[in-house]
PDB file of C-alpha atoms in Angstrom:
ATOM      1  CA  UNK A 166     -15.000  -3.626   8.041  1.00 51.00           C
ATOM      2  CA  UNK A 167     -18.177  -2.183   9.680  1.00 56.00           C
ATOM      3  CA  UNK A 168     -17.388  -4.210  12.804  1.00 55.00           C
ATOM      4  CA  UNK A 169     -13.924  -2.748  12.936  1.00 56.00           C
ATOM      5  CA  UNK A 170     -15.370   0.732  12.584  1.00 62.00           C
ATOM      6  CA  UNK A 171     -17.649   0.109  15.577  1.00 66.00           C
ATOM      7  CA  UNK A 172     -14.592  -0.681  17.742  1.00 73.00           C
ATOM      8  CA  UNK A 173     -12.330   1.908  16.138  1.00 72.00           C
ATOM      9  CA  UNK A 174     -12.393   4.378  19.030  1.00 73.00           C
ATOM     10  CA  UNK A 175     -11.860   1.758  21.810  1.00 68.00           C
ATOM     11  CA  UNK A 176      -9.037   0.132  19.865  1.00 73.00           C
ATOM     12  CA  UNK A 177      -7.440   3.503  19.141  1.00 71.00           C
ATOM     13  CA  UNK A 178      -7.697   4.530  22.788  1.00 71.00           C
ATOM     14  CA  UNK A 179      -6.368   1.144  23.978  1.00 71.00           C
ATOM     15  CA  UNK A 180      -3.368   1.407  21.738  1.00 71.00           C
ATOM     16  CA  UNK A 181      -2.726   4.988  22.930  1.00 71.00           C
ATOM     17  CA  UNK A 182      -2.829   3.850  26.574  1.00 67.00           C
ATOM     18  CA  UNK A 183      -0.677   0.761  26.274  1.00 70.00           C
ATOM     19  CA  UNK A 184       1.749   1.441  23.413  1.00 69.00           C
ATOM     20  CA  UNK A 185       1.173   4.922  22.030  1.00 59.00           C
ATOM     21  CA  UNK A 186       2.669   6.620  25.106  1.00 63.00           C
ATOM     22  CA  UNK A 187       6.126   5.084  24.418  1.00 64.00           C
ATOM     23  CA  UNK A 188       7.907   8.063  22.934  1.00 66.00           C
ATOM     24  CA  UNK A 189      10.870   5.814  22.119  1.00 66.00           C
ATOM     25  CA  UNK A 190       8.688   4.278  19.343  1.00 75.00           C
ATOM     26  CA  UNK A 191       8.165   7.662  17.645  1.00 73.00           C
ATOM     27  CA  UNK A 192      11.492   7.663  15.853  1.00 72.00           C
ATOM     28  CA  UNK A 193      10.778   4.170  14.400  1.00 75.00           C
ATOM     29  CA  UNK A 194       7.287   5.295  13.469  1.00 76.00           C
ATOM     30  CA  UNK A 195       8.733   8.363  11.693  1.00 75.00           C
ATOM     31  CA  UNK A 196      11.221   6.138   9.828  1.00 79.00           C
ATOM     32  CA  UNK A 197       8.537   3.709   8.537  1.00 81.00           C
ATOM     33  CA  UNK A 198       6.251   6.631   7.646  1.00 79.00           C
ATOM     34  CA  UNK A 199       8.999   8.272   5.530  1.00 77.00           C
ATOM     35  CA  UNK A 200       9.904   4.887   3.899  1.00 78.00           C
ATOM     36  CA  UNK A 201       6.818   4.974   1.702  1.00 78.00           C
ATOM     37  CA  UNK A 202       7.444   8.457   0.405  1.00 80.00           C
ATOM     38  CA  UNK A 203       7.363   8.678  -3.479  1.00 76.00           C
ATOM     39  CA  UNK A 204      11.035   9.590  -3.783  1.00 76.00           C
ATOM     40  CA  UNK A 205      12.197   6.604  -1.687  1.00 79.00           C
ATOM     41  CA  UNK A 206       9.957   4.202  -3.565  1.00 81.00           C
ATOM     42  CA  UNK A 207      11.265   5.521  -6.882  1.00 78.00           C
ATOM     43  CA  UNK A 208      14.882   5.402  -5.833  1.00 79.00           C
ATOM     44  CA  UNK A 209      14.456   1.867  -4.427  1.00 78.00           C
ATOM     45  CA  UNK A 210      12.849   0.642  -7.663  1.00 78.00           C
ATOM     46  CA  UNK A 211      15.685   2.076  -9.732  1.00 78.00           C
ATOM     47  CA  UNK A 212      18.243   0.477  -7.506  1.00 80.00           C
ATOM     48  CA  UNK A 213      16.461  -2.893  -7.751  1.00 78.00           C
ATOM     49  CA  UNK A 214      16.332  -2.683 -11.580  1.00 75.00           C
ATOM     50  CA  UNK A 215      20.041  -1.974 -11.715  1.00 76.00           C
ATOM     51  CA  UNK A 216      20.941  -4.670  -9.176  1.00 78.00           C
ATOM     52  CA  UNK A 217      18.655  -7.420 -10.545  1.00 78.00           C
ATOM     53  CA  UNK A 218      18.803  -7.554 -14.343  1.00 76.00           C
ATOM     54  CA  UNK A 219      15.998 -10.097 -14.350  1.00 77.00           C
ATOM     55  CA  UNK A 220      13.528  -7.292 -13.437  1.00 71.00           C
ATOM     56  CA  UNK A 221      14.216  -5.204 -16.598  1.00 72.00           C
ATOM     57  CA  UNK A 222      12.009  -2.136 -16.946  1.00 71.00           C
ATOM     58  CA  UNK A 223       8.728  -4.088 -16.630  1.00 78.00           C
ATOM     59  CA  UNK A 224       9.185  -3.838 -12.884  1.00 80.00           C
ATOM     60  CA  UNK A 225       9.369   0.021 -13.075  1.00 81.00           C
ATOM     61  CA  UNK A 226       6.191   0.019 -15.162  1.00 81.00           C
ATOM     62  CA  UNK A 227       4.364  -2.199 -12.688  1.00 84.00           C
ATOM     63  CA  UNK A 228       5.486  -0.233  -9.619  1.00 85.00           C
ATOM     64  CA  UNK A 229       4.434   3.021 -11.342  1.00 85.00           C
ATOM     65  CA  UNK A 230       1.045   1.767 -12.413  1.00 87.00           C
ATOM     66  CA  UNK A 231       0.229   0.242  -9.091  1.00 88.00           C
ATOM     67  CA  UNK A 232       1.364   3.248  -7.048  1.00 88.00           C
ATOM     68  CA  UNK A 233      -0.565   5.719  -9.281  1.00 89.00           C
ATOM     69  CA  UNK A 234      -3.719   3.563  -9.118  1.00 91.00           C
ATOM     70  CA  UNK A 235      -3.677   3.183  -5.364  1.00 90.00           C
ATOM     71  CA  UNK A 236      -3.019   6.843  -4.808  1.00 89.00           C
ATOM     72  CA  UNK A 237      -5.903   7.810  -7.088  1.00 92.00           C
ATOM     73  CA  UNK A 238      -8.348   5.395  -5.457  1.00 92.00           C
ATOM     74  CA  UNK A 239      -7.294   6.465  -1.906  1.00 90.00           C
ATOM     75  CA  UNK A 240      -7.683  10.153  -2.782  1.00 90.00           C
ATOM     76  CA  UNK A 241     -11.166   9.692  -4.233  1.00 90.00           C
ATOM     77  CA  UNK A 242     -12.376   7.560  -1.271  1.00 90.00           C
ATOM     78  CA  UNK A 243     -10.940  10.054   1.242  1.00 88.00           C
ATOM     79  CA  UNK A 244     -12.852  12.867  -0.344  1.00 87.00           C
ATOM     80  CA  UNK A 245     -16.039  10.826  -0.539  1.00 87.00           C
ATOM     81  CA  UNK A 246     -16.024   9.829   3.145  1.00 84.00           C
ATOM     82  CA  UNK A 247     -14.420  12.913   4.625  1.00 81.00           C
ATOM     83  CA  UNK A 248     -13.328  11.272   7.797  1.00 82.00           C
ATOM     84  CA  UNK A 249     -11.551  13.609  10.208  1.00 80.00           C
ATOM     85  CA  UNK A 250      -8.141  12.583  11.557  1.00 81.00           C
ATOM     86  CA  UNK A 251      -8.111  11.534  15.211  1.00 80.00           C
ATOM     87  CA  UNK A 252      -6.378  14.711  16.479  1.00 76.00           C
ATOM     88  CA  UNK A 253      -8.910  16.940  14.607  1.00 75.00           C
ATOM     89  CA  UNK A 254     -11.950  15.053  15.810  1.00 69.00           C
ATOM     90  CA  UNK A 255     -10.963  14.754  19.544  1.00 68.00           C
ATOM     91  CA  UNK A 256     -10.442  11.059  18.858  1.00 62.00           C
ATOM     92  CA  UNK A 257     -14.062  10.597  17.752  1.00 66.00           C
ATOM     93  CA  UNK A 258     -14.745   8.719  14.526  1.00 69.00           C
ATOM     94  CA  UNK A 259     -16.399  11.501  12.523  1.00 72.00           C
ATOM     95  CA  UNK A 260     -17.342  11.098   8.843  1.00 74.00           C
ATOM     96  CA  UNK A 261     -18.311  14.417   7.177  1.00 76.00           C
ATOM     97  CA  UNK A 262     -19.344  12.965   3.858  1.00 76.00           C
ATOM     98  CA  UNK A 263     -18.296  14.095   0.401  1.00 80.00           C
ATOM     99  CA  UNK A 264     -15.946  17.071   0.497  1.00 76.00           C
ATOM    100  CA  UNK A 265     -13.862  17.969  -2.502  1.00 76.00           C
ATOM    101  CA  UNK A 266     -12.602  21.252  -1.038  1.00 72.00           C
ATOM    102  CA  UNK A 267     -10.291  19.778   1.607  1.00 72.00           C
ATOM    103  CA  UNK A 268      -8.046  16.813   1.333  1.00 69.00           C
ATOM    104  CA  UNK A 269      -6.559  16.157   4.734  1.00 76.00           C
ATOM    105  CA  UNK A 270      -8.812  13.203   5.652  1.00 82.00           C
ATOM    106  CA  UNK A 271      -7.782   9.859   7.027  1.00 80.00           C
ATOM    107  CA  UNK A 272     -10.099   7.121   5.556  1.00 88.00           C
ATOM    108  CA  UNK A 273      -8.439   5.096   4.053  1.00 87.00           C
ATOM    109  CA  UNK A 274      -4.759   5.432   4.955  1.00 89.00           C
ATOM    110  CA  UNK A 275      -2.636   6.394   2.025  1.00 89.00           C
ATOM    111  CA  UNK A 276       0.523   5.129   3.752  1.00 90.00           C
ATOM    112  CA  UNK A 277      -1.098   1.746   4.442  1.00 92.00           C
ATOM    113  CA  UNK A 278      -2.328   1.470   0.794  1.00 93.00           C
ATOM    114  CA  UNK A 279       1.112   2.426  -0.579  1.00 91.00           C
ATOM    115  CA  UNK A 280       2.947   0.029   1.743  1.00 92.00           C
ATOM    116  CA  UNK A 281       0.695  -2.953   0.837  1.00 94.00           C
ATOM    117  CA  UNK A 282       0.642  -2.083  -2.845  1.00 93.00           C
ATOM    118  CA  UNK A 283       4.411  -2.040  -2.862  1.00 90.00           C
ATOM    119  CA  UNK A 284       4.516  -5.281  -0.841  1.00 92.00           C
ATOM    120  CA  UNK A 285       2.186  -6.826  -3.486  1.00 92.00           C
ATOM    121  CA  UNK A 286       4.448  -5.922  -6.337  1.00 90.00           C
ATOM    122  CA  UNK A 287       7.597  -7.001  -4.613  1.00 90.00           C
ATOM    123  CA  UNK A 288       5.903 -10.303  -3.529  1.00 90.00           C
ATOM    124  CA  UNK A 289       5.114 -11.000  -7.167  1.00 88.00           C
ATOM    125  CA  UNK A 290       8.769 -10.650  -8.163  1.00 87.00           C
ATOM    126  CA  UNK A 291      10.269 -12.162  -5.007  1.00 88.00           C
ATOM    127  CA  UNK A 292       7.729 -14.667  -3.642  1.00 89.00           C
ATOM    128  CA  UNK A 293      10.231 -16.164  -1.174  1.00 92.00           C
ATOM    129  CA  UNK A 294      10.416 -12.762   0.662  1.00 91.00           C
ATOM    130  CA  UNK A 295       6.609 -12.181   0.690  1.00 90.00           C
ATOM    131  CA  UNK A 296       6.228 -12.381   4.433  1.00 93.00           C
ATOM    132  CA  UNK A 297       9.127  -9.913   4.977  1.00 91.00           C
ATOM    133  CA  UNK A 298       7.427  -7.378   2.650  1.00 91.00           C
ATOM    134  CA  UNK A 299       4.104  -7.871   4.409  1.00 92.00           C
ATOM    135  CA  UNK A 300       5.801  -7.454   7.803  1.00 91.00           C
ATOM    136  CA  UNK A 301       7.313  -4.120   6.742  1.00 89.00           C
ATOM    137  CA  UNK A 302       3.934  -2.982   5.433  1.00 91.00           C
ATOM    138  CA  UNK A 303       2.379  -3.827   8.814  1.00 91.00           C
ATOM    139  CA  UNK A 304       5.119  -1.819  10.534  1.00 88.00           C
ATOM    140  CA  UNK A 305       4.098   1.186   8.313  1.00 89.00           C
ATOM    141  CA  UNK A 306       0.485   0.754   9.495  1.00 87.00           C
ATOM    142  CA  UNK A 307       1.497   0.563  13.163  1.00 86.00           C
ATOM    143  CA  UNK A 308       3.650   3.651  12.643  1.00 86.00           C
ATOM    144  CA  UNK A 309       0.668   5.646  11.442  1.00 87.00           C
ATOM    145  CA  UNK A 310      -1.290   4.476  14.525  1.00 83.00           C
ATOM    146  CA  UNK A 311       1.669   5.389  16.769  1.00 81.00           C
ATOM    147  CA  UNK A 312       1.759   8.914  15.295  1.00 82.00           C
ATOM    148  CA  UNK A 313      -2.010   9.204  15.943  1.00 81.00           C
ATOM    149  CA  UNK A 314      -2.794   9.884  12.263  1.00 83.00           C
ATOM    150  CA  UNK A 315      -5.305   7.070  11.743  1.00 85.00           C
ATOM    151  CA  UNK A 316      -7.922   4.852  13.298  1.00 85.00           C
ATOM    152  CA  UNK A 317      -7.491   1.082  12.858  1.00 86.00           C
ATOM    153  CA  UNK A 318     -10.179   0.772  10.143  1.00 86.00           C
ATOM    154  CA  UNK A 319      -8.350   3.456   8.093  1.00 89.00           C
ATOM    155  CA  UNK A 320      -5.293   1.219   8.112  1.00 91.00           C
ATOM    156  CA  UNK A 321      -7.132  -2.025   7.441  1.00 91.00           C
ATOM    157  CA  UNK A 322      -9.088  -0.621   4.507  1.00 91.00           C
ATOM    158  CA  UNK A 323      -5.968   1.184   3.125  1.00 92.00           C
ATOM    159  CA  UNK A 324      -4.011  -2.100   3.342  1.00 93.00           C
ATOM    160  CA  UNK A 325      -6.817  -3.969   1.595  1.00 94.00           C
ATOM    161  CA  UNK A 326      -7.023  -1.373  -1.218  1.00 93.00           C
ATOM    162  CA  UNK A 327      -3.237  -1.479  -1.834  1.00 93.00           C
ATOM    163  CA  UNK A 328      -2.996  -5.271  -1.822  1.00 94.00           C
ATOM    164  CA  UNK A 329      -6.018  -5.811  -4.068  1.00 93.00           C
ATOM    165  CA  UNK A 330      -5.065  -3.169  -6.580  1.00 93.00           C
ATOM    166  CA  UNK A 331      -1.535  -4.533  -6.778  1.00 92.00           C
ATOM    167  CA  UNK A 332      -2.829  -8.029  -7.405  1.00 90.00           C
ATOM    168  CA  UNK A 333      -5.432  -6.904  -9.948  1.00 90.00           C
ATOM    169  CA  UNK A 334      -3.117  -4.687 -11.945  1.00 89.00           C
ATOM    170  CA  UNK A 335      -0.253  -7.215 -12.034  1.00 88.00           C
ATOM    171  CA  UNK A 336      -2.691  -9.995 -13.109  1.00 86.00           C
ATOM    172  CA  UNK A 337      -4.184  -7.854 -15.932  1.00 83.00           C
ATOM    173  CA  UNK A 338      -0.779  -6.633 -17.070  1.00 80.00           C
ATOM    174  CA  UNK A 339       0.743 -10.122 -17.218  1.00 77.00           C
ATOM    175  CA  UNK A 340      -2.223 -11.586 -19.007  1.00 81.00           C
ATOM    176  CA  UNK A 341      -1.967  -8.804 -21.579  1.00 77.00           C
ATOM    177  CA  UNK A 342       1.769  -9.362 -21.966  1.00 73.00           C
ATOM    178  CA  UNK A 343       1.200 -13.160 -22.379  1.00 71.00           C
ATOM    179  CA  UNK A 344      -1.450 -12.501 -25.079  1.00 78.00           C
ATOM    180  CA  UNK A 345       0.807 -10.129 -26.967  1.00 72.00           C
ATOM    181  CA  UNK A 346       3.664 -12.606 -26.887  1.00 74.00           C
ATOM    182  CA  UNK A 347       1.404 -15.408 -28.137  1.00 77.00           C
ATOM    183  CA  UNK A 348       0.080 -13.156 -30.958  1.00 75.00           C
ATOM    184  CA  UNK A 349       3.610 -12.379 -32.116  1.00 75.00           C
ATOM    185  CA  UNK A 350       5.102 -15.876 -31.905  1.00 74.00           C
ATOM    186  CA  UNK A 351       2.098 -18.159 -32.367  1.00 61.00           C
ATOM    187  CA  UNK A 352       1.314 -21.131 -30.124  1.00 57.00           C
ATOM    188  CA  UNK A 353       3.834 -23.556 -31.715  1.00 53.00           C
ATOM    189  CA  UNK A 354       6.717 -21.011 -31.637  1.00 52.00           C
ATOM    190  CA  UNK A 355       6.093 -20.213 -27.987  1.00 49.00           C
ATOM    191  CA  UNK A 356       6.229 -23.905 -27.042  1.00 50.00           C
ATOM    192  CA  UNK A 357       9.485 -24.363 -28.937  1.00 47.00           C
ATOM    193  CA  UNK A 358      10.892 -21.206 -27.309  1.00 47.00           C
ATOM    194  CA  UNK A 359      10.053 -22.470 -23.840  1.00 47.00           C
ATOM    195  CA  UNK A 360      11.554 -25.892 -24.451  1.00 46.00           C
ATOM    196  CA  UNK A 361      14.827 -24.392 -25.815  1.00 42.00           C
TER     197      UNK A 361
END
């Protein structure tokens, strides 16, 4: 990550020169940015639960827990680092340090964290589609770069936070559920239930 931060400004400027100037990409960037809004994630989760009965309401619980956790972590880290957004810092990578008075900072990217957290949850339920979910999450990251809201390291760190939190929370939740099931049925009953 420190290496990426060293080349943040040149990467950001190179993207702006070669791709960022294509105004035709702005509508796609806006679409992907809006796709990870809370209301669309919630609506999408409800539709999935109704369409795929296999999910039940555990899926809603997992989505909710992961999205709340990533949003909380991102908000705390943003306020601790206080990195100004590219347009406010004249495209310089400026960290102001801890600042709990203002919240419009860019490190890490909340959109990247949300996109990769959601991709992590969906990948756990639909492993065959994992690469499609990751591809959409990458599109969200590129959209934020296109709209000049983040430096590359903001996006990479946000993506890492979202993916790791999703994996950690899902692993803990599923281990806890497995232990609860074993405690209720006992080891012999569980083996018989899986064989039936």
